[in-house]
mmCIF file of C-alpha atoms and ligand atoms in Angstrom:
data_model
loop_
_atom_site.group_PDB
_atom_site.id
_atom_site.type_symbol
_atom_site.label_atom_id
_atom_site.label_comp_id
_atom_site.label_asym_id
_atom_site.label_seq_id
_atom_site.Cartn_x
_atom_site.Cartn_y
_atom_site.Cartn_z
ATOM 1 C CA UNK A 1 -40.691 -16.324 -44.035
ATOM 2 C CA UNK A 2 -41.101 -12.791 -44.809
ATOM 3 C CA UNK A 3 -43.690 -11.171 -43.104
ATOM 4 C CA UNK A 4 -44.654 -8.054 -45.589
ATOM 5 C CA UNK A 5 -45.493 -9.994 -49.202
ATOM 6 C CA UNK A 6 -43.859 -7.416 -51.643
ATOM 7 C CA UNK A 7 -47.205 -6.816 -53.245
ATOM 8 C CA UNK A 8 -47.768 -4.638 -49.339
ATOM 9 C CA UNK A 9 -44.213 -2.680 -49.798
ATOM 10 C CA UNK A 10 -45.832 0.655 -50.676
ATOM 11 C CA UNK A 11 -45.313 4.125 -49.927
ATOM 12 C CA UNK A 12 -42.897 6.330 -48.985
ATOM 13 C CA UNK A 13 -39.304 4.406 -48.529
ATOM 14 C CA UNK A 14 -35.773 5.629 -47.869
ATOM 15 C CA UNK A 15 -32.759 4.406 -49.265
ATOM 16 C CA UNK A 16 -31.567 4.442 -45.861
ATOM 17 C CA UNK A 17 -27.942 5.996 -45.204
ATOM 18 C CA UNK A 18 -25.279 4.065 -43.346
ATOM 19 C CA UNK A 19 -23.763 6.437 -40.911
ATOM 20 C CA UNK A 20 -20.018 6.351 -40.103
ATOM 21 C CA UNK A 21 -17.795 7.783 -37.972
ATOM 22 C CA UNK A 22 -15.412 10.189 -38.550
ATOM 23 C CA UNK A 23 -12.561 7.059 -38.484
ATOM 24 C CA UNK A 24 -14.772 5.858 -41.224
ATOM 25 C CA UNK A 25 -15.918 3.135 -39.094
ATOM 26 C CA UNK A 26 -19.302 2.002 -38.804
ATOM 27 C CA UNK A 27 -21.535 4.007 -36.735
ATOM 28 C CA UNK A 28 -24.211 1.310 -35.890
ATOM 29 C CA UNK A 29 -25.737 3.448 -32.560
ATOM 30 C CA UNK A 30 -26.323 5.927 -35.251
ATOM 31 C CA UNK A 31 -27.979 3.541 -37.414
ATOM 32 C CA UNK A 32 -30.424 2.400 -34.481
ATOM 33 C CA UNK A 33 -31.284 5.944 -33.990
ATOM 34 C CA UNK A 34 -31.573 6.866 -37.770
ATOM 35 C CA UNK A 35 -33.746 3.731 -37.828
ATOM 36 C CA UNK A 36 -36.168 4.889 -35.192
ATOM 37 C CA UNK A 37 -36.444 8.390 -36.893
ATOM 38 C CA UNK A 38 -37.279 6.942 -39.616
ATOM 39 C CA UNK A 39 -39.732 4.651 -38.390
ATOM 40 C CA UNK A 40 -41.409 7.092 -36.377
ATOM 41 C CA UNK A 41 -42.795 8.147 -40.049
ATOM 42 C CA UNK A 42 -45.427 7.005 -41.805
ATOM 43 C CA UNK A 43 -43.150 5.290 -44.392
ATOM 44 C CA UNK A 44 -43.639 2.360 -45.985
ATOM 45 C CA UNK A 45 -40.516 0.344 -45.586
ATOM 46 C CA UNK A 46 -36.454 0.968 -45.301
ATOM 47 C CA UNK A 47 -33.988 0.050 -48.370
ATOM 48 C CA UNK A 48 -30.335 -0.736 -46.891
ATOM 49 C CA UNK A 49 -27.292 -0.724 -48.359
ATOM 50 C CA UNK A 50 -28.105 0.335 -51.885
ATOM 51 C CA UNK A 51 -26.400 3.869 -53.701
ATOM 52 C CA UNK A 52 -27.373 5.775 -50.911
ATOM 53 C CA UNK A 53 -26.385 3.494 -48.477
ATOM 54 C CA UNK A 54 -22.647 3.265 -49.426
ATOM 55 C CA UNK A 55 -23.129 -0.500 -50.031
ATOM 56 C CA UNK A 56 -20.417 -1.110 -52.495
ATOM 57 C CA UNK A 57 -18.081 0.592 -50.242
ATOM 58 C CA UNK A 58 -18.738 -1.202 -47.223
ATOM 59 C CA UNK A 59 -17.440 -4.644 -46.810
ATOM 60 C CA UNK A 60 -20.074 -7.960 -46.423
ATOM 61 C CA UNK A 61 -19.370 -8.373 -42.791
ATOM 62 C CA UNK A 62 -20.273 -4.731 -42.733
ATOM 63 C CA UNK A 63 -23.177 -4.733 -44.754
ATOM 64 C CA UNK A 64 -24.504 -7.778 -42.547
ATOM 65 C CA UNK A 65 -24.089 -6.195 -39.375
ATOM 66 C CA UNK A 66 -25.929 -2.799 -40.654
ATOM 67 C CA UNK A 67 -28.920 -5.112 -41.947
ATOM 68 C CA UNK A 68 -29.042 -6.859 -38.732
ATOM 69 C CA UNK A 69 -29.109 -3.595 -36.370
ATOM 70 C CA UNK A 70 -31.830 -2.043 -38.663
ATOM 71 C CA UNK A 71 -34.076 -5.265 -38.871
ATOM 72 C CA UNK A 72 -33.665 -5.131 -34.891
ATOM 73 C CA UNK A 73 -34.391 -2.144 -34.682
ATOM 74 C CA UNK A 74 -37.457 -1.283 -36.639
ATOM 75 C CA UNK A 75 -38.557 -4.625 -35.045
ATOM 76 C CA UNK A 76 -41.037 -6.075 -37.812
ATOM 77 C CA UNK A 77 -42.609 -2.505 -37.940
ATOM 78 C CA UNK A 78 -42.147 -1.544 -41.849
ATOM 79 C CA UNK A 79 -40.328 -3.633 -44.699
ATOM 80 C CA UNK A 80 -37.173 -4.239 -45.369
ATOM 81 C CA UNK A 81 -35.575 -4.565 -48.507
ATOM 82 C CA UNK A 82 -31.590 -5.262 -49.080
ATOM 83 C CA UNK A 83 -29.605 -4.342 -51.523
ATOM 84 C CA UNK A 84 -27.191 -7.341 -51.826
ATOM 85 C CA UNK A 85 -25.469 -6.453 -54.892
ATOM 86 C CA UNK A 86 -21.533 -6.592 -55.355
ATOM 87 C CA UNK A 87 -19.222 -7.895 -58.142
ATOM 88 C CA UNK A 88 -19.479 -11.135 -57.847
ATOM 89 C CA UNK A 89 -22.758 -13.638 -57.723
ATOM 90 C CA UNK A 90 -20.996 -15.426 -54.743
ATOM 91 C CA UNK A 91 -20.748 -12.375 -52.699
ATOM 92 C CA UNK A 92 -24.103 -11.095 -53.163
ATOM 93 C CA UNK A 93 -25.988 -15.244 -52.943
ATOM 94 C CA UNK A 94 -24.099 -14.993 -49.350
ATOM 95 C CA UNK A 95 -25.672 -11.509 -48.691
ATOM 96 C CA UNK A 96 -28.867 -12.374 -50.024
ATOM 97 C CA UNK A 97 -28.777 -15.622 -47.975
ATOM 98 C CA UNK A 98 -28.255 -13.669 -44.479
ATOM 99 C CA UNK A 99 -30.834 -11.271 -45.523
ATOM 100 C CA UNK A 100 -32.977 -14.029 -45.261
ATOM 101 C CA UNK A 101 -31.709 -15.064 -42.179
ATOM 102 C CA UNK A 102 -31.541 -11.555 -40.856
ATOM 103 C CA UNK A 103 -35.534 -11.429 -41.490
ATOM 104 C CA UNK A 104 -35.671 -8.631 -44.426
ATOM 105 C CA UNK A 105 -38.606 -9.121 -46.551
ATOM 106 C CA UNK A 106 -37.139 -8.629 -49.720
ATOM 107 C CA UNK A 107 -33.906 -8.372 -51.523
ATOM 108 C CA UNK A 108 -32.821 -5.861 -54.822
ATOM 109 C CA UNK A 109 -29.890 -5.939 -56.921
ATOM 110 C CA UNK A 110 -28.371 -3.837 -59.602
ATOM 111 C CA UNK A 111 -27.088 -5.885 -62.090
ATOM 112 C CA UNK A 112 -23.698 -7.409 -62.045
ATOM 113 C CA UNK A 113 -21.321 -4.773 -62.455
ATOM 114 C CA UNK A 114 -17.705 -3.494 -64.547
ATOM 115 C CA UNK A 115 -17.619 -5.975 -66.809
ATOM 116 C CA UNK A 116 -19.844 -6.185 -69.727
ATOM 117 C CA UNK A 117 -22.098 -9.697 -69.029
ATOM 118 C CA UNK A 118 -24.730 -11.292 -71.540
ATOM 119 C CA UNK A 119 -27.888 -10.785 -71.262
ATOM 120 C CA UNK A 120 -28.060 -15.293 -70.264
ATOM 121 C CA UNK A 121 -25.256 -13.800 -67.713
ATOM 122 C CA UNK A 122 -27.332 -10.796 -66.208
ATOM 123 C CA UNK A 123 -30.811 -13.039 -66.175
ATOM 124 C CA UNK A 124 -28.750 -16.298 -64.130
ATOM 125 C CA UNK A 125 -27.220 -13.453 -61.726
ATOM 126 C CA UNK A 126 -31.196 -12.519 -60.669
ATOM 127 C CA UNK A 127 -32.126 -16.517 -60.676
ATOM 128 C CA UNK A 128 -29.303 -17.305 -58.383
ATOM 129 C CA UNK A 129 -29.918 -14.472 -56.054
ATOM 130 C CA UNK A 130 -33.748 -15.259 -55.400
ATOM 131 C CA UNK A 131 -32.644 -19.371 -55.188
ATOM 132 C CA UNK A 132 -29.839 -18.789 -52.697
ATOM 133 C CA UNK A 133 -32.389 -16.570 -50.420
ATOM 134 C CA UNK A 134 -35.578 -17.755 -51.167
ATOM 135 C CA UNK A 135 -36.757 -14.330 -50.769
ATOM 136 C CA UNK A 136 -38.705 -11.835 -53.292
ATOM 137 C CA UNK A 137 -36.154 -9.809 -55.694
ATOM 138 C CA UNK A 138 -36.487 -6.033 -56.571
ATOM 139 C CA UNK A 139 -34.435 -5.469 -59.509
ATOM 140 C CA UNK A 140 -32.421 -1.982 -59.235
ATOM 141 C CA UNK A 141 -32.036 -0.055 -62.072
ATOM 142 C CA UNK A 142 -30.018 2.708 -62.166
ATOM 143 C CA UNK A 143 -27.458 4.581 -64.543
ATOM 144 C CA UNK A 144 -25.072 4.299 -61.979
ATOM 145 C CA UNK A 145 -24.667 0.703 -63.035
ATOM 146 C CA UNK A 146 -25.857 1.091 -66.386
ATOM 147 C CA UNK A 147 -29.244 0.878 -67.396
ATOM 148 C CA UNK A 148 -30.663 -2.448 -68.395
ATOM 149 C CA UNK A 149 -32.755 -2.321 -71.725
ATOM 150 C CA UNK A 150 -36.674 -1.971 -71.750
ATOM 151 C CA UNK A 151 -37.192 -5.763 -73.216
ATOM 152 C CA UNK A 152 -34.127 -6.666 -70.363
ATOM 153 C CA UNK A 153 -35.888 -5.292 -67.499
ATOM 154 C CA UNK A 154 -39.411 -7.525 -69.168
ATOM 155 C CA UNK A 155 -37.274 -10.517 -69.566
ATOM 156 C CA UNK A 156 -35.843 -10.220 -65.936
ATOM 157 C CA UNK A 157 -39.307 -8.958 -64.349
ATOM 158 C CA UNK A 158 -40.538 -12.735 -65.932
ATOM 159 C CA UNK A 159 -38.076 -14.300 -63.713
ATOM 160 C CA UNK A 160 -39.721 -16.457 -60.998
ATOM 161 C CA UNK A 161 -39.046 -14.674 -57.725
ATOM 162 C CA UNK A 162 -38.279 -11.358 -59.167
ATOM 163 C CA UNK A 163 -41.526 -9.333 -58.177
ATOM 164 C CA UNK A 164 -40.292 -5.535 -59.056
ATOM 165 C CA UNK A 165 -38.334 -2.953 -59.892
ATOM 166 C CA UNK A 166 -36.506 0.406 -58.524
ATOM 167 C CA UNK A 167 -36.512 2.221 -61.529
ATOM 168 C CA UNK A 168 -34.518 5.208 -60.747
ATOM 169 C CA UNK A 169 -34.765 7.061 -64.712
ATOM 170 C CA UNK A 170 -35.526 10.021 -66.121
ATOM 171 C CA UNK A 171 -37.521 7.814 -68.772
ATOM 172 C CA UNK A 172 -40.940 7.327 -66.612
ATOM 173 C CA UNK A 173 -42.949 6.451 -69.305
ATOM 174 C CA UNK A 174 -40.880 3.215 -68.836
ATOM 175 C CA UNK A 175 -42.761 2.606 -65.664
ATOM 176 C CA UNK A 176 -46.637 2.998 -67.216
ATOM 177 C CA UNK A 177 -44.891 0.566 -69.881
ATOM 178 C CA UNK A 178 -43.700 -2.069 -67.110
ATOM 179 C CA UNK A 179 -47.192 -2.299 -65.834
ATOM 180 C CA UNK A 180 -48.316 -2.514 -69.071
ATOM 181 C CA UNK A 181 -46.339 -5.725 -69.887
ATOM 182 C CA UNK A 182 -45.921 -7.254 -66.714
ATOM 183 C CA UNK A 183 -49.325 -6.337 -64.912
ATOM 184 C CA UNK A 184 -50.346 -4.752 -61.700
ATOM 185 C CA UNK A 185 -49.054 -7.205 -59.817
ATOM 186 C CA UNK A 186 -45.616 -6.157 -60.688
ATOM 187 C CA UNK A 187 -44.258 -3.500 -58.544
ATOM 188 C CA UNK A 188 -42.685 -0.256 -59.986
ATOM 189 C CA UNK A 189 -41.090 2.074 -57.592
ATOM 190 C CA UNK A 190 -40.055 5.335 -58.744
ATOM 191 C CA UNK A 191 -36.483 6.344 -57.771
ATOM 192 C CA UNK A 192 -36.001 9.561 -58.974
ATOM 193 C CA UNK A 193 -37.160 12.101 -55.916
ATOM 194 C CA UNK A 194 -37.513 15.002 -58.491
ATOM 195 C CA UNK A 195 -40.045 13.482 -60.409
ATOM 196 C CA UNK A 196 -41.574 11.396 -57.575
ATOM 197 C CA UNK A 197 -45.212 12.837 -58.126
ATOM 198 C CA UNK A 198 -44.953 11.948 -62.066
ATOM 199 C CA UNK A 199 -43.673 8.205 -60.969
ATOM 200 C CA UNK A 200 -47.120 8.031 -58.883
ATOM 201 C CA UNK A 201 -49.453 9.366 -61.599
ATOM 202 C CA UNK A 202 -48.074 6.894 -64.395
ATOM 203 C CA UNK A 203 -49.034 4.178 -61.801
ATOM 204 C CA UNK A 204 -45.847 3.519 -59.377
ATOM 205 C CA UNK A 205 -46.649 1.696 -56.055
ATOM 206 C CA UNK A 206 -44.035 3.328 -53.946
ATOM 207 C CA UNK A 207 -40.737 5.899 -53.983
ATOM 208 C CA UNK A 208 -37.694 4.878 -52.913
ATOM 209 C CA UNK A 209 -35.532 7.382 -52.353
ATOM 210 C CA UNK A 210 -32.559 8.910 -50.469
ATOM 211 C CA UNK A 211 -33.637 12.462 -49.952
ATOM 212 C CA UNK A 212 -36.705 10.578 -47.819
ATOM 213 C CA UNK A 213 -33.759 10.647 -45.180
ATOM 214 C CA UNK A 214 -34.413 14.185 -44.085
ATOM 215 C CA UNK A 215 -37.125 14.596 -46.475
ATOM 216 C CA UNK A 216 -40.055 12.368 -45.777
ATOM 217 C CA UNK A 217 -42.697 14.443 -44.366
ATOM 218 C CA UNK A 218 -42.869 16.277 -47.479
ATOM 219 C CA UNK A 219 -43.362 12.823 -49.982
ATOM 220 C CA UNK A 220 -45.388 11.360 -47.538
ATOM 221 C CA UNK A 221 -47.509 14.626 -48.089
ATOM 222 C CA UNK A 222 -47.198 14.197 -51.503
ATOM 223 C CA UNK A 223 -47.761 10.282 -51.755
ATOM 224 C CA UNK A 224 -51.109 10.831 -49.632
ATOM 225 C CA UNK A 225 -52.497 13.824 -51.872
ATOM 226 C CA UNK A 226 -51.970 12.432 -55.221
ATOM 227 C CA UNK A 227 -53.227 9.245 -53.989
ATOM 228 C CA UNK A 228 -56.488 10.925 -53.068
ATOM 229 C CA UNK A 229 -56.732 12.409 -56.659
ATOM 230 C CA UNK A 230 -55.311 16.369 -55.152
ATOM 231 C CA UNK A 231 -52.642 16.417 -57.672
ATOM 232 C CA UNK A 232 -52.610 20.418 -57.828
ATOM 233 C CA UNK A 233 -51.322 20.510 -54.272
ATOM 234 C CA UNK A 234 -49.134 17.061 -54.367
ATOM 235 C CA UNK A 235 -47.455 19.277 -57.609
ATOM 236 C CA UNK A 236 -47.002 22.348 -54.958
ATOM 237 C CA UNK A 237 -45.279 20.434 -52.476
ATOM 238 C CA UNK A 238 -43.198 18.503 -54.781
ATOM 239 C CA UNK A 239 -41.838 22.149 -55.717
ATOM 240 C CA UNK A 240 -40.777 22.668 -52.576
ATOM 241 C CA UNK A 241 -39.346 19.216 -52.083
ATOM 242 C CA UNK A 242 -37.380 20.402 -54.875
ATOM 243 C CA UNK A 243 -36.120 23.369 -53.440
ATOM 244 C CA UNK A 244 -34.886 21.503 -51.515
ATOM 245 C CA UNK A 245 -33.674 18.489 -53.700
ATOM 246 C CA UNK A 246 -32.093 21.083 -56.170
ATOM 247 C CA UNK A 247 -30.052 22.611 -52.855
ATOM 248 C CA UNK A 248 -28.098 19.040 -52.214
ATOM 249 C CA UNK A 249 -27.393 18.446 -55.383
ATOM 250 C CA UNK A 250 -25.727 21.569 -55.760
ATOM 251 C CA UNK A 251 -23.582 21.084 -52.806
ATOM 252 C CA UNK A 252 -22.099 17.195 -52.594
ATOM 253 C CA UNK A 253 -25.205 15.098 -52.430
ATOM 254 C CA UNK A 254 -24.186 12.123 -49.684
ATOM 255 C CA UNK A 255 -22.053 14.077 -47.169
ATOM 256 C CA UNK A 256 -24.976 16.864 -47.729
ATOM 257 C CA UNK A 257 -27.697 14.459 -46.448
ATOM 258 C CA UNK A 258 -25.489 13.299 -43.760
ATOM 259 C CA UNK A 259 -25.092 17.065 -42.452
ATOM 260 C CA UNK A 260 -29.028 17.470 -43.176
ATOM 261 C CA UNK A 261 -29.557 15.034 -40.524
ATOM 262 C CA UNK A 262 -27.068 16.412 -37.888
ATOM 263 C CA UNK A 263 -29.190 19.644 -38.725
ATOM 264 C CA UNK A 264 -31.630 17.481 -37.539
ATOM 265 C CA UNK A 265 -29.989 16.642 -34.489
ATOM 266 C CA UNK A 266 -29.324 12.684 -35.796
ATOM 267 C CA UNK A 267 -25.729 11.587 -35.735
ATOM 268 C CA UNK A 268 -25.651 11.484 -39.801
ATOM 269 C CA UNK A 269 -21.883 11.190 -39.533
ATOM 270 C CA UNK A 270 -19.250 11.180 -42.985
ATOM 271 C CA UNK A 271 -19.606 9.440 -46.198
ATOM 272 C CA UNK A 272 -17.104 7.048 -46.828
ATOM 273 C CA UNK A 273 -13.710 7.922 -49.260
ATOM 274 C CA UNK A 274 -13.713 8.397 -52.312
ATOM 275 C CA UNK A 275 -16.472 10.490 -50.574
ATOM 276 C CA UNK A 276 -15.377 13.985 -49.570
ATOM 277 C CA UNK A 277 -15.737 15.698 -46.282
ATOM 278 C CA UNK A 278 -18.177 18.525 -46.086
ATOM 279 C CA UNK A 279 -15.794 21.495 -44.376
ATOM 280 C CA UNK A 280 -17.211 23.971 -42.161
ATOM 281 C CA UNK A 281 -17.386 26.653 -45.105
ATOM 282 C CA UNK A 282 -19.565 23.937 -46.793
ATOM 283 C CA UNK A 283 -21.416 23.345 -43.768
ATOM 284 C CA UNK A 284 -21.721 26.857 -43.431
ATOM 285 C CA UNK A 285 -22.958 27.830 -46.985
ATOM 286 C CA UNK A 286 -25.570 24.796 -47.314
ATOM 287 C CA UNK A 287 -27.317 26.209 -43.707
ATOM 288 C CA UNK A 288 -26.997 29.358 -45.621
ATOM 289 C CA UNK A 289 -29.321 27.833 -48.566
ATOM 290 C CA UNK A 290 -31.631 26.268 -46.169
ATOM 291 C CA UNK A 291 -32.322 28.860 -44.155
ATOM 292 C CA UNK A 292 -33.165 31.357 -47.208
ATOM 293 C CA UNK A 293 -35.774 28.454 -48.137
ATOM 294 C CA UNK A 294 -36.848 28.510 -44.510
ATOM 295 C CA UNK A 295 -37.504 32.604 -44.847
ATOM 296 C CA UNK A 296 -39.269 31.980 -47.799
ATOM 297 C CA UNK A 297 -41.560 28.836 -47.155
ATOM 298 C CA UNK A 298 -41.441 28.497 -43.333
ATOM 299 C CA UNK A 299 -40.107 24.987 -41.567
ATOM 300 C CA UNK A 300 -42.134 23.197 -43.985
ATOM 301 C CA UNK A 301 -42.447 20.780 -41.198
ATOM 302 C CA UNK A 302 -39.074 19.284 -41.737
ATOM 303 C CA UNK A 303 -37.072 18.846 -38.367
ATOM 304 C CA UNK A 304 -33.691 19.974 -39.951
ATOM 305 C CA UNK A 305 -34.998 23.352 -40.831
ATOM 306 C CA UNK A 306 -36.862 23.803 -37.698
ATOM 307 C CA UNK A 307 -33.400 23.614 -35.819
ATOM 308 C CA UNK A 308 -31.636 25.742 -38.180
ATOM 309 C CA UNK A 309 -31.218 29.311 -36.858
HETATM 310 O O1 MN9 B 401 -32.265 5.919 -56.625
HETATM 311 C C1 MN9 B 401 -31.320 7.924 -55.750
HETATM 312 N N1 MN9 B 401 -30.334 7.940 -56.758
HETATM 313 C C2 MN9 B 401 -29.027 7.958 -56.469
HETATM 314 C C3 MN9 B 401 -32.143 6.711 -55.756
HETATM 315 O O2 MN9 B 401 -28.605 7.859 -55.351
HETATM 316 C C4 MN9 B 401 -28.108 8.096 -57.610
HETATM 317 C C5 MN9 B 401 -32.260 9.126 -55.830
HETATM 318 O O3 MN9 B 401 -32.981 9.121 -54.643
HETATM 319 C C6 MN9 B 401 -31.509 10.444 -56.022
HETATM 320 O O4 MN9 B 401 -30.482 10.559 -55.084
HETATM 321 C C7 MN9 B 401 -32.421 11.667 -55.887
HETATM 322 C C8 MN9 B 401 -31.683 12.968 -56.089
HETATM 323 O O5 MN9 B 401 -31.304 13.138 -57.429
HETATM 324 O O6 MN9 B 401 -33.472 11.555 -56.801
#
């Protein structure tokens, strides 16, 4: 049984990275240490193997043994949720069914993937997924994997078992809508880091995220202020969050979070191929970036930037 109901998964929650070596192999040390950095936060729970986590390039044996490490390691102190998504319903019910077994608290999906499935097709796919585990389902959506229709994501979110959504969309009226239609039990969390504070004032429960890597302090800054009704200074540091944001996007997002962290002094290590490798004049000219930020705005009390000299 899990032991946080998903109506408790709030907060401020990483799409955790997988770290691998630089043989591409899995780097599960890494992953305990990345875990207890993570968990040494206030956040409110970890999300594995998603986008950020290089899921769909990772095998399921993989995918397993990262779940496994991380649930051992944060030892029953925040959430889980697992991403368990991959092309085919068997694949993922066998994920979904270890998650269980691994003692996550919840499982997410994007929906089935390259070919276009019915909307019957799509809504069985979620069913399946919360029968074979038995566990709570957050449903993913996210361009990456095209986005599933307003009156889709209402159908799906009346699925028995299926108890929220990552809504990762520039649309967030969508997620005052949601609420709207499917009630306050159902949680919304906003997945779009950039616009985190205006997911939280149109009613989201939690961010999920995978700048909260090497970002947190900052959103849980932000998550506590605008919950306390201080949305003028919530906006401020969501600026600066954005400085920041704005910086890895320009440079390549996943191996840029993965250097972030070795900034940080955590073994980050490469992003998988098709992924490219950060080279040293890319290393060099994303510390140049941070550290103008740091000149400007001080550490910001981000351990990455506090290294960086
Ligand atoms: O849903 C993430 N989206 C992707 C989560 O990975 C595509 C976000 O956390 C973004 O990476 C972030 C930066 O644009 O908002």
């Amino acid at each position: 049984m899990p032991k946080f109901p998903v109506k408790n998964i709030k907060g401020v929650i990483p799409a955790m990275l997988t770290p691998f070596k630089e043989d591409e192999s899995l780097d599960l040390d890494a992953a305990r240490k990345l875990t207890r950095y993570l968990c040494d936060k206030d956040i409110g729970g970890l999300y594995l193997t998603g986008s950020t986590g290089e899921g769909f390039l990772m095998t399921g044996e993989e995918r397993k043994a990262f779940v496994e490490t991380v649930v051992d390691e944060a030892g029953g102190k925040v959430p889980i949720i697992v991403h368990v998504g991959a092309i085919s319903t068997k694949a993922s019910e066998d994920m979904a069914r270890h998650a269980m077994q691994a003692g996550a608290d919840a499982i997410s999906s994007v929906p089935p993937i390259y070919w276009k499935f019915s909307d019957d097709e799509v809504a069985k796919y979620y069913e399946d997924l919360v029968q074979a585990s038995g566990l709570p389902m957050i449903v993913y959506n996210i361009a990456l994997a095209g986005l599933v229709s307003f009156d889709m994501l209402l159908r799906l979110g009346s699925i028995q078992g299926v108890e929220g959504v990552k809504y990762t969309s520039s649309t967030l009226y969508d997620v005052l809508r949601i609420k709207e239609k499917l009630g306050d039990d159902f949680m919304v969390y906003s997945g779009s880091d950039e616009l985190a504070i205006s997911g939280i004032a149109f009613g989201a429960d939690g961010l999920i995220g995978s700048t909260y890597n090497v970002l947190a302090p900052l959103f849980i800054g932000i998550w506590n202020l605008a919950k306390n009704g201080d949305m003028e200074s919530a906006r401020k540091v969501q600026q600066t969050a954005n400085r920041f944001i704005f910086t890895m996007l320009k440079h390549n997002l996943m191996p840029t979070l993965k250097q972030t962290l070795e900034f940080a002094g955590i073994p980050g290590g490469i992003s998988r191929r098709p992924f490219g490798l950060m080279d040293e004049a890319g290393v060099a000219a994303l510390k140049a970036d941070y550290l103008k930020i740091k000149e400007e705005l001080g550490d910001c009390g981000l351990e990455f930037l506090r290294n960086l000299t």
